[in-house]
CSV table of C-alpha atoms and ligand atoms in Angstrom, one decimal:
chain,number,residue,atom,x,y,z
A,1,UNK,CA,17.2,11.2,-10.4
A,2,UNK,CA,18.5,14.4,-8.7
A,3,UNK,CA,19.4,13.5,-5.1
A,4,UNK,CA,19.3,16.7,-3.1
A,5,UNK,CA,19.6,15.2,0.4
A,6,UNK,CA,21.8,12.4,1.5
A,7,UNK,CA,19.5,9.5,2.2
A,8,UNK,CA,17.4,7.1,1.1
A,9,UNK,CA,18.6,3.6,0.7
A,10,UNK,CA,18.9,2.9,4.4
A,11,UNK,CA,15.5,4.4,5.0
A,12,UNK,CA,13.7,2.2,2.6
A,13,UNK,CA,14.0,-1.2,4.2
A,14,UNK,CA,11.9,-3.8,2.2
A,15,UNK,CA,8.9,-4.5,0.1
A,16,UNK,CA,6.1,-4.4,2.6
A,17,UNK,CA,3.2,-5.7,0.4
A,18,UNK,CA,1.5,-5.7,-2.9
A,19,UNK,CA,-2.1,-4.7,-2.9
A,20,UNK,CA,-4.7,-6.5,-5.0
A,21,UNK,CA,-8.2,-5.1,-5.5
A,22,UNK,CA,-10.8,-7.8,-5.0
A,23,UNK,CA,-14.6,-7.6,-5.2
A,24,UNK,CA,-15.1,-10.4,-2.6
A,25,UNK,CA,-12.6,-10.6,0.3
A,26,UNK,CA,-13.7,-14.0,1.5
A,27,UNK,CA,-13.4,-15.6,-1.9
A,28,UNK,CA,-10.0,-14.1,-2.4
A,29,UNK,CA,-8.9,-15.4,1.1
A,30,UNK,CA,-10.1,-18.8,0.2
A,31,UNK,CA,-8.2,-18.8,-3.1
A,32,UNK,CA,-4.8,-18.0,-1.3
A,33,UNK,CA,-5.7,-20.6,1.4
A,34,UNK,CA,-6.6,-23.5,-0.9
A,35,UNK,CA,-4.0,-22.7,-3.6
A,36,UNK,CA,-0.9,-21.9,-1.4
A,37,UNK,CA,-1.8,-22.6,2.2
A,38,UNK,CA,-1.5,-18.9,3.0
A,39,UNK,CA,-3.4,-17.5,5.9
A,40,UNK,CA,-5.1,-14.2,6.9
A,41,UNK,CA,-2.4,-12.6,9.1
A,42,UNK,CA,-4.3,-9.4,9.8
A,43,UNK,CA,-7.6,-7.9,8.9
A,44,UNK,CA,-9.0,-4.5,9.5
A,45,UNK,CA,-11.4,-1.9,8.1
A,46,UNK,CA,-10.0,1.5,7.1
A,47,UNK,CA,-12.9,3.9,6.8
A,48,UNK,CA,-10.8,6.8,5.6
A,49,UNK,CA,-9.4,4.7,2.7
A,50,UNK,CA,-12.7,3.1,2.1
A,51,UNK,CA,-11.4,-0.5,2.3
A,52,UNK,CA,-11.6,-3.8,4.2
A,53,UNK,CA,-8.1,-5.2,3.9
A,54,UNK,CA,-6.5,-8.5,4.7
A,55,UNK,CA,-2.8,-9.2,4.8
A,56,UNK,CA,-2.1,-12.7,3.5
A,57,UNK,CA,1.1,-14.8,3.8
A,58,UNK,CA,2.6,-17.9,5.2
A,59,UNK,CA,1.7,-18.5,8.8
A,60,UNK,CA,5.4,-18.2,9.8
A,61,UNK,CA,6.3,-15.3,7.6
A,62,UNK,CA,9.4,-13.3,8.4
A,63,UNK,CA,8.8,-9.7,9.4
A,64,UNK,CA,10.6,-8.3,6.4
A,65,UNK,CA,9.0,-10.8,3.9
A,66,UNK,CA,6.5,-9.0,1.6
A,67,UNK,CA,2.9,-10.1,1.9
A,68,UNK,CA,-0.2,-9.8,-0.2
A,69,UNK,CA,-2.8,-7.2,0.8
A,70,UNK,CA,-6.3,-8.0,-0.4
A,71,UNK,CA,-8.3,-4.8,-0.7
A,72,UNK,CA,-12.1,-4.9,-0.9
A,73,UNK,CA,-14.2,-1.8,-1.3
A,74,UNK,CA,-16.2,-0.6,1.7
A,75,UNK,CA,-18.6,1.5,-0.3
A,76,UNK,CA,-19.2,2.8,-3.8
A,77,UNK,CA,-17.1,5.9,-3.4
A,78,UNK,CA,-14.1,3.9,-2.4
A,79,UNK,CA,-10.9,4.2,-4.4
A,80,UNK,CA,-11.0,0.4,-4.7
A,81,UNK,CA,-14.6,0.4,-6.0
A,82,UNK,CA,-13.5,2.9,-8.7
A,83,UNK,CA,-10.5,0.8,-9.6
A,84,UNK,CA,-12.6,-2.4,-9.9
A,85,UNK,CA,-15.0,-0.5,-12.1
A,86,UNK,CA,-12.3,0.9,-14.4
A,87,UNK,CA,-9.8,-1.9,-14.5
A,88,UNK,CA,-11.4,-5.0,-12.9
A,89,UNK,CA,-9.8,-7.1,-10.1
A,90,UNK,CA,-6.0,-7.1,-10.0
A,91,UNK,CA,-2.8,-5.5,-8.9
A,92,UNK,CA,-3.7,-2.0,-7.5
A,93,UNK,CA,-0.5,-1.0,-5.7
A,94,UNK,CA,3.0,-1.9,-4.5
A,95,UNK,CA,4.2,-0.8,-1.1
A,96,UNK,CA,7.7,-0.1,0.2
A,97,UNK,CA,8.4,0.1,3.9
A,98,UNK,CA,10.4,3.0,5.3
A,99,UNK,CA,11.9,3.7,8.7
A,100,UNK,CA,11.7,7.4,8.2
A,101,UNK,CA,8.6,8.6,6.3
A,102,UNK,CA,9.3,12.3,6.9
A,103,UNK,CA,12.9,12.2,5.5
A,104,UNK,CA,11.8,10.0,2.6
A,105,UNK,CA,8.9,12.3,1.7
A,106,UNK,CA,11.2,15.4,1.9
A,107,UNK,CA,13.7,13.6,-0.4
A,108,UNK,CA,11.0,12.6,-2.9
A,109,UNK,CA,9.4,16.1,-3.0
A,110,UNK,CA,12.8,17.6,-3.4
A,111,UNK,CA,13.4,15.3,-6.4
A,112,UNK,CA,10.1,16.4,-8.0
A,113,UNK,CA,8.2,13.2,-7.2
A,114,UNK,CA,4.5,13.9,-6.5
A,115,UNK,CA,3.1,12.5,-3.3
A,116,UNK,CA,-0.7,12.2,-3.0
A,117,UNK,CA,-1.0,13.5,0.6
A,118,UNK,CA,0.6,16.7,2.1
A,119,UNK,CA,0.9,14.7,5.3
A,120,UNK,CA,0.9,11.0,5.9
A,121,UNK,CA,-2.4,9.3,6.7
A,122,UNK,CA,-3.3,6.3,8.8
A,123,UNK,CA,-2.7,2.9,7.2
A,124,UNK,CA,-2.5,-0.7,8.3
A,125,UNK,CA,-2.1,-1.3,12.0
A,126,UNK,CA,-1.6,2.5,12.7
A,127,UNK,CA,1.2,2.9,10.1
A,128,UNK,CA,1.9,6.3,8.6
A,129,UNK,CA,1.3,6.0,4.8
A,130,UNK,CA,1.6,8.1,1.7
A,131,UNK,CA,1.5,7.3,-2.0
A,132,UNK,CA,3.7,8.3,-5.0
A,133,UNK,CA,1.5,9.2,-8.0
A,134,UNK,CA,1.5,6.4,-10.5
A,135,UNK,CA,2.6,8.8,-13.2
A,136,UNK,CA,5.8,9.5,-11.3
A,137,UNK,CA,6.5,5.8,-10.5
A,138,UNK,CA,6.5,4.1,-13.9
A,139,UNK,CA,2.7,3.5,-14.0
A,140,UNK,CA,2.6,1.9,-10.5
A,141,UNK,CA,0.7,3.3,-7.6
A,142,UNK,CA,3.5,3.2,-5.0
A,143,UNK,CA,2.5,3.2,-1.4
A,144,UNK,CA,5.0,4.1,1.3
A,145,UNK,CA,4.5,2.9,4.8
A,146,UNK,CA,6.2,3.5,8.1
A,147,UNK,CA,4.8,0.9,10.5
A,148,UNK,CA,3.6,1.9,14.0
A,149,UNK,CA,6.4,1.5,16.6
A,150,UNK,CA,4.8,-1.5,18.3
B,201,MC0,C1,-5.0,5.2,-11.4
B,201,MC0,N1,-4.0,5.1,-12.2
B,201,MC0,C2,-3.3,4.0,-11.8
B,201,MC0,C3,-3.9,3.6,-10.7
B,201,MC0,N2,-4.9,4.3,-10.4
B,201,MC0,N3,-2.2,3.5,-12.3
B,201,MC0,C4,-1.6,2.4,-11.7
B,201,MC0,N4,-2.2,1.9,-10.6
B,201,MC0,C5,-3.3,2.4,-10.1
B,201,MC0,N5,-3.8,1.9,-8.9
B,201,MC0,C6,-3.8,5.9,-13.4
B,201,MC0,C7,-5.0,6.0,-14.3
B,201,MC0,O1,-5.0,4.9,-15.2
B,201,MC0,C8,-4.7,7.3,-15.0
B,201,MC0,O2,-3.9,7.1,-16.1
B,201,MC0,C9,-4.0,8.1,-13.9
B,201,MC0,O3,-3.5,7.2,-13.0
B,201,MC0,C10,-5.0,9.1,-13.2
B,201,MC0,O4,-6.1,8.3,-12.8
B,201,MC0,P1,-7.5,9.0,-12.5
B,201,MC0,O5,-8.6,8.1,-13.0
B,201,MC0,O6,-7.5,10.4,-12.9
B,201,MC0,O7,-7.4,9.0,-11.0
B,201,MC0,P2,-8.2,8.1,-10.0
B,201,MC0,O8,-9.4,8.8,-9.6
B,201,MC0,O9,-8.3,6.7,-10.5
B,201,MC0,O10,-7.2,8.1,-8.7
B,201,MC0,C11,-5.9,7.6,-8.8
B,201,MC0,C12,-5.3,7.8,-7.5
B,201,MC0,C13,-6.2,7.2,-6.4
B,201,MC0,C14,-3.9,7.0,-7.5
B,201,MC0,C15,-5.1,9.3,-7.2
B,201,MC0,O11,-6.4,5.8,-6.6
B,201,MC0,C16,-5.7,7.3,-5.0
B,201,MC0,O12,-5.9,8.4,-4.4
B,201,MC0,N6,-5.0,6.3,-4.4
B,201,MC0,C17,-4.4,6.3,-3.1
B,201,MC0,C18,-5.3,5.7,-2.0
B,201,MC0,C19,-5.6,4.3,-2.3
B,201,MC0,O13,-5.3,3.7,-3.3
B,201,MC0,N7,-6.3,3.7,-1.2
B,201,MC0,C20,-6.7,2.3,-1.3
B,201,MC0,C21,-5.7,1.4,-0.6
B,201,MC0,P3,-4.2,7.7,-17.5
B,201,MC0,O14,-3.0,7.3,-18.4
B,201,MC0,O15,-5.5,7.0,-17.9
B,201,MC0,O16,-4.3,9.1,-17.3
B,201,MC0,S1,-5.6,1.7,1.1
B,201,MC0,C22,-4.2,1.1,1.7
B,201,MC0,O17,-3.4,0.7,0.9
B,201,MC0,C23,-3.9,1.2,3.2
B,201,MC0,C24,-5.1,0.6,3.9
B,201,MC0,C25,-2.6,0.6,3.7
B,201,MC0,O18,-2.0,-0.2,2.9
B,201,MC0,O19,-2.2,0.9,4.8
């Protein structure tokens, strides 16, 4: 890939999470609890994204260890409702964490990679998020997240 500005490896710090579309959040939480002993680390509703989400992992998970994000639709027009209708439950996205969203987005756009939003939107815990179009990321919906400072 063309690399017009001198970044990115130090700005992309870890795999933040993989996102799984689920029709029933409680049932999915129970599966990860009973199968693996993983717990609900964080749950919130994101109206703009049309989801109820739960981050699931080991109770003592390290801050840079990737977790699983369970995504249930908030309503019928939700992206997740459409995904469930078209593809059924399963892996919907993978998310990389960045320490500099603006520089990363500039780099990607400069490389011809399509981002879904002109400006980052609000994600989990007040993070700034954007997405690489799946057609430009090998068929994977690739989320980028810059966690909130606190
Ligand atoms: C669609 N495609 C996918 C895909 N969704 N490929 C891989 N993974 C996915 N999740 C493929 C389709 O199969 C199709 O390929 C092509 O992309 C275009 O699909 P489409 O049917 O025209 O488009 P839509 O309407 O399905 O929209 C796809 C798009 C949408 C990625 C634009 O899902 C979107 O805006 N996603 C970003 C927001 C989001 O996912 N929010 C929920 C998570 P073919 O070959 O058939 O042409 S919220 C979240 O994650 C927040 C809370 C957070 O973590 O902080």
